mmCIF file of C-alpha atoms and ligand atoms in Angstrom:
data_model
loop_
_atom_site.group_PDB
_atom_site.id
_atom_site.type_symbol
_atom_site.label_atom_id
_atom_site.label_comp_id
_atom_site.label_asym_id
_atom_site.label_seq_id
_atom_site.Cartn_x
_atom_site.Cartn_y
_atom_site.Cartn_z
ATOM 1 C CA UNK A 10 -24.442 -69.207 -106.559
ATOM 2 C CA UNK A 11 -25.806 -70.471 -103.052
ATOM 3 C CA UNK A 12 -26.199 -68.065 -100.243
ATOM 4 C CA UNK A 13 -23.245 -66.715 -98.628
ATOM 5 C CA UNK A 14 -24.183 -68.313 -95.301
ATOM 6 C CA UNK A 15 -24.151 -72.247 -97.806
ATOM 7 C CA UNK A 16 -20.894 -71.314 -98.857
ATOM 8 C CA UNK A 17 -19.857 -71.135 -95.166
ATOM 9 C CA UNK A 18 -21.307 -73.880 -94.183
ATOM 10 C CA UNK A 19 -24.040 -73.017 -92.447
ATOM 11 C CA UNK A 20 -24.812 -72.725 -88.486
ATOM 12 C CA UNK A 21 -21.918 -75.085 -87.359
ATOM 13 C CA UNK A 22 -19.161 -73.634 -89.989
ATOM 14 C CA UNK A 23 -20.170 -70.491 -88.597
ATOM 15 C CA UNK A 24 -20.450 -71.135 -84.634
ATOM 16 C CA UNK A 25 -16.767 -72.524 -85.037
ATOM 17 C CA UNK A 26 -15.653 -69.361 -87.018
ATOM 18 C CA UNK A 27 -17.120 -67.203 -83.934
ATOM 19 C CA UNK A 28 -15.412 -69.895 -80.798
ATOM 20 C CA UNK A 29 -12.130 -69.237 -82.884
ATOM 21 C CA UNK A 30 -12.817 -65.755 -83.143
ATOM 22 C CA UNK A 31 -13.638 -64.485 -79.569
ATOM 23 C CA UNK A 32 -11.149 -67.351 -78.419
ATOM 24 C CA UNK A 33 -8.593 -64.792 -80.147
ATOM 25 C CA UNK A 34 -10.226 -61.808 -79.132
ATOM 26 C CA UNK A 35 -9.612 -63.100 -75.413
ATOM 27 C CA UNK A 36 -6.057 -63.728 -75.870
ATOM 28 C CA UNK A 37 -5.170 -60.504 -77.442
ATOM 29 C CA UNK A 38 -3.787 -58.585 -75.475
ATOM 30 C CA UNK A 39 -4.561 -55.447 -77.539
ATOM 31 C CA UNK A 40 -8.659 -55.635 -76.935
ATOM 32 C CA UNK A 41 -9.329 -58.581 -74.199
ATOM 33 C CA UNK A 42 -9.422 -56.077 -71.154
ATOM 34 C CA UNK A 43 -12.884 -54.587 -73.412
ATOM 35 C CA UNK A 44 -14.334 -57.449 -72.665
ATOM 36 C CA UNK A 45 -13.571 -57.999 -68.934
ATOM 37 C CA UNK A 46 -17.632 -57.698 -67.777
ATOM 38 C CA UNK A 47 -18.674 -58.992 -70.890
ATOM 39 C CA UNK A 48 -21.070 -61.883 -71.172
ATOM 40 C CA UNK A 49 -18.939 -64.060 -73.448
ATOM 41 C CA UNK A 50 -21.720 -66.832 -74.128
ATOM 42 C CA UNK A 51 -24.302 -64.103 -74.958
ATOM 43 C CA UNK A 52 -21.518 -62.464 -76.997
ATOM 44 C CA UNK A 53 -21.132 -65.760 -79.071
ATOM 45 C CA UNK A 54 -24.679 -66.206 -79.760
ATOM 46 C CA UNK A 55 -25.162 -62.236 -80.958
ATOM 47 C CA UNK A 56 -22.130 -62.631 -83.564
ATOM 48 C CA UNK A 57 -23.460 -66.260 -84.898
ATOM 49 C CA UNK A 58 -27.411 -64.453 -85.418
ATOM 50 C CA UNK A 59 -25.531 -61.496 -86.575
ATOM 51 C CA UNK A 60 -22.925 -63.027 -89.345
ATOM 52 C CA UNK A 61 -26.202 -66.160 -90.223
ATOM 53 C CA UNK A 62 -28.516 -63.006 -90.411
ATOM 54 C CA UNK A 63 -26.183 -60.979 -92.925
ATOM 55 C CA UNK A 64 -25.018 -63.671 -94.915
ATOM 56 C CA UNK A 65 -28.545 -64.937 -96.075
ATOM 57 C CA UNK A 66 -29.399 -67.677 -93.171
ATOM 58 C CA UNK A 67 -32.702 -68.121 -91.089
ATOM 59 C CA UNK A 68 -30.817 -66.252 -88.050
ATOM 60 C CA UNK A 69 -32.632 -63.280 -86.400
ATOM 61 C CA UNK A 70 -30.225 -60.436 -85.364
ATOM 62 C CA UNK A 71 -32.344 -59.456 -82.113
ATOM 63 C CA UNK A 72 -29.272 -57.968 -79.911
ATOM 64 C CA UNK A 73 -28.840 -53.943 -79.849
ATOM 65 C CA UNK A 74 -28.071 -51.695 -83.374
ATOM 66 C CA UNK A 75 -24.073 -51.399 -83.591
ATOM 67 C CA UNK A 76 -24.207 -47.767 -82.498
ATOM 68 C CA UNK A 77 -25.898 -48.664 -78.802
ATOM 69 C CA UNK A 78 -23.780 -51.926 -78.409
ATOM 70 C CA UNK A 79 -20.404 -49.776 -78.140
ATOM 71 C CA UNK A 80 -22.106 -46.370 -76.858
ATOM 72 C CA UNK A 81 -20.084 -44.999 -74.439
ATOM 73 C CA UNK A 82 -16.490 -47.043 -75.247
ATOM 74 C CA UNK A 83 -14.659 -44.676 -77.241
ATOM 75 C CA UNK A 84 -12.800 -48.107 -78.995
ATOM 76 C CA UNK A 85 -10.146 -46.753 -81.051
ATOM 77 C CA UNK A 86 -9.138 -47.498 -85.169
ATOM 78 C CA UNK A 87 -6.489 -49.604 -83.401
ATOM 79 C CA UNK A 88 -8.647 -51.625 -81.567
ATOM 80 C CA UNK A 89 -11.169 -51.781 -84.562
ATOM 81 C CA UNK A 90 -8.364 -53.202 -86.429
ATOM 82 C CA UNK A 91 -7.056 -55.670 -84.118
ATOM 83 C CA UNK A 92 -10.616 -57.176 -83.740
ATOM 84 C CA UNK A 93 -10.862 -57.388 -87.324
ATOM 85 C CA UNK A 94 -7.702 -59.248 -87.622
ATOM 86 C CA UNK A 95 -8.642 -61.511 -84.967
ATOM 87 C CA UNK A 96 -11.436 -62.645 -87.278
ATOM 88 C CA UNK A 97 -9.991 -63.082 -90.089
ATOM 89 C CA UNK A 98 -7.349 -65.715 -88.501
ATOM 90 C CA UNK A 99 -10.020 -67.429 -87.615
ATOM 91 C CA UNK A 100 -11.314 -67.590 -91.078
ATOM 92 C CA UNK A 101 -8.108 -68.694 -92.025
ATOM 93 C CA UNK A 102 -7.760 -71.074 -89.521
ATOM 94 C CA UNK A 103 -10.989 -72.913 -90.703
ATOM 95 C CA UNK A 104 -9.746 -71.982 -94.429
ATOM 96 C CA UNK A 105 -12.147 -70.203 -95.374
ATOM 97 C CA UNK A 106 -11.449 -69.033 -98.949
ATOM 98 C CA UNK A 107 -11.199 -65.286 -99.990
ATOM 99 C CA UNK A 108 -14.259 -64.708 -101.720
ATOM 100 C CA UNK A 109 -16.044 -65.577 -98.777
ATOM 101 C CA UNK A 110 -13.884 -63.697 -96.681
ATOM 102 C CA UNK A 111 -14.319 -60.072 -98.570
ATOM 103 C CA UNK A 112 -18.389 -61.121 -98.846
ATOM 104 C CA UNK A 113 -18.114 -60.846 -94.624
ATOM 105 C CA UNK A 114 -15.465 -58.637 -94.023
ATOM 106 C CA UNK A 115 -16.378 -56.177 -96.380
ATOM 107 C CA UNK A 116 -20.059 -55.025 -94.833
ATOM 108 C CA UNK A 117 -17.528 -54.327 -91.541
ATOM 109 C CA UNK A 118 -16.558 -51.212 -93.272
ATOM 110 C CA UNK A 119 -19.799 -49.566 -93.125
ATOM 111 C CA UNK A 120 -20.474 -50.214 -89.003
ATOM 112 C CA UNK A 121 -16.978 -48.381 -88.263
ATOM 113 C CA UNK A 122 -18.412 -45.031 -88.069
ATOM 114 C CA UNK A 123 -21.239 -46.652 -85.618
ATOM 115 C CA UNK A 124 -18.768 -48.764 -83.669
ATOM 116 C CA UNK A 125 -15.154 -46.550 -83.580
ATOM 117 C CA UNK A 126 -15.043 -43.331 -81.358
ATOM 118 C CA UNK A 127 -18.941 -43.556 -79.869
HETATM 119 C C1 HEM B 7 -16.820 -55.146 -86.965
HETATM 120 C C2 HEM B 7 -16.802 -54.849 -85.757
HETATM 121 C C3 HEM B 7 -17.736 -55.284 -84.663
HETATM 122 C C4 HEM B 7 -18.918 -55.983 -84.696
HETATM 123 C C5 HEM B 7 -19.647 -56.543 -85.913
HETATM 124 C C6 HEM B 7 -19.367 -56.110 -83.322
HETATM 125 C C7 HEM B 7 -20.519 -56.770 -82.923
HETATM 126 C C8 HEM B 7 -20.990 -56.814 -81.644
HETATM 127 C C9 HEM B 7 -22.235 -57.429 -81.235
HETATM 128 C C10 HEM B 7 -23.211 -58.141 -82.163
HETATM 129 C C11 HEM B 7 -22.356 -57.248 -79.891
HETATM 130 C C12 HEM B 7 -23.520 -57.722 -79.015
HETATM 131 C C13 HEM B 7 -24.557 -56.642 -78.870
HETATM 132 C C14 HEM B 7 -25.661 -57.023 -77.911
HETATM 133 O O1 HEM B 7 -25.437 -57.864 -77.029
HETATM 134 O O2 HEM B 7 -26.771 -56.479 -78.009
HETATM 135 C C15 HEM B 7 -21.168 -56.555 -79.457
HETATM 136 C C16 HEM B 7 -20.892 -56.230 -78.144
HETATM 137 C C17 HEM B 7 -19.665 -55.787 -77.701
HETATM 138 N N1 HEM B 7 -18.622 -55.350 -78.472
HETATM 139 FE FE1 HEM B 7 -18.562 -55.367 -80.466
HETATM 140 N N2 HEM B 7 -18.463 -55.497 -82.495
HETATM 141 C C18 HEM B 7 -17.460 -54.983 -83.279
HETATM 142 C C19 HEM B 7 -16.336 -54.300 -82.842
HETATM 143 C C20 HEM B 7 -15.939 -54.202 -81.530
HETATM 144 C C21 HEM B 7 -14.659 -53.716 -81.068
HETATM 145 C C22 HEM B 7 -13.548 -53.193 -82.001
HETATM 146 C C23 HEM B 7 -14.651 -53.808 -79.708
HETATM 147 C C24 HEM B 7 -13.563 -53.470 -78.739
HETATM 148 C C25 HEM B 7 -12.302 -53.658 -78.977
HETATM 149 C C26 HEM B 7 -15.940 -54.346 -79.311
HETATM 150 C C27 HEM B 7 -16.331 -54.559 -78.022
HETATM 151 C C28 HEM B 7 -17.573 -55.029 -77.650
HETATM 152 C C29 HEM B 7 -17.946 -55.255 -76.263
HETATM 153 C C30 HEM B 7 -17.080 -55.029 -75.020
HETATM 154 C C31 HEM B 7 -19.268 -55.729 -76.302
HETATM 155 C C32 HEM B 7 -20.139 -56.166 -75.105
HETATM 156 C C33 HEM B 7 -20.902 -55.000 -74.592
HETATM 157 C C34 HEM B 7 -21.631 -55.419 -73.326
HETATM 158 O O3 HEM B 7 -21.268 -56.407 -72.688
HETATM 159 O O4 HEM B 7 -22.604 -54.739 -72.978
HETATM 160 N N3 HEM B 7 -16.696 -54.569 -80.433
HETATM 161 N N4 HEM B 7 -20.359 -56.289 -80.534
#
């Protein structure tokens, strides 16, 4: 079977997967205000080397480990959660099937403990 990042369809498949997503982020109301100061172009570019990196493509992943990106945020399970779901409508908007989805969603798990209550 090809790479997860074929199966996705590559670099564009997955730049529109992360415009959806942050588009969501920013218009939920449960999370946007975390990302008031936030560079949102740099943010884009960190998520599409991050999810072509760890689903097989030529990205490099050259932003900061999970545990220093959020240092210092306390983010919540709640808000963990909410992000989460903001991703995977946007999966589902670009229909994405559900293989694919659990192959991304699933290393997510792991990065909680780095990400939720630091
Ligand atoms: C699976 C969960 C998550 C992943 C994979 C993830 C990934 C990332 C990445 C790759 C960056 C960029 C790091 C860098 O620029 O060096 C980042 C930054 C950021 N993340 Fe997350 N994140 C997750 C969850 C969350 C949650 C739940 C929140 C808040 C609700 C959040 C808020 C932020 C903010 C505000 C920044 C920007 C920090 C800054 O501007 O300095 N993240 N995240």
């Amino acid at each position: 079977m090809p790479a997860l990042y074929e199966r996705l369809g590559g670099k564009p498949a997955i730049t529109a997967v992360v415009d959806e997503f942050v588009g969501n982020v920013a218009a939920d109301a449960r999370i946007h205000q975390r990302f008031g100061k936030t560079d949102i172009a740099h943010l884009k570019r960190m998520l599409v080397d991050q999810i072509g990196s760890a689903s097989g493509g030529p990205e490099k992943y050259m932003g900061r480990d999970m545990r220093s990106a959020h240092r210092g945020m306390k983010i919540t399970e709640g808000e963990f959660t909410a992000l989460v779901e903001d991703l995977v409508r946007a999966l589902n908007k670009f229909q994405v099937p559900a293989r694919e989805q659990n192959e991304l969603i699933g290393p997510l798990a792991p990065m909680k403990s780095d990400i939720v209550g630091v």
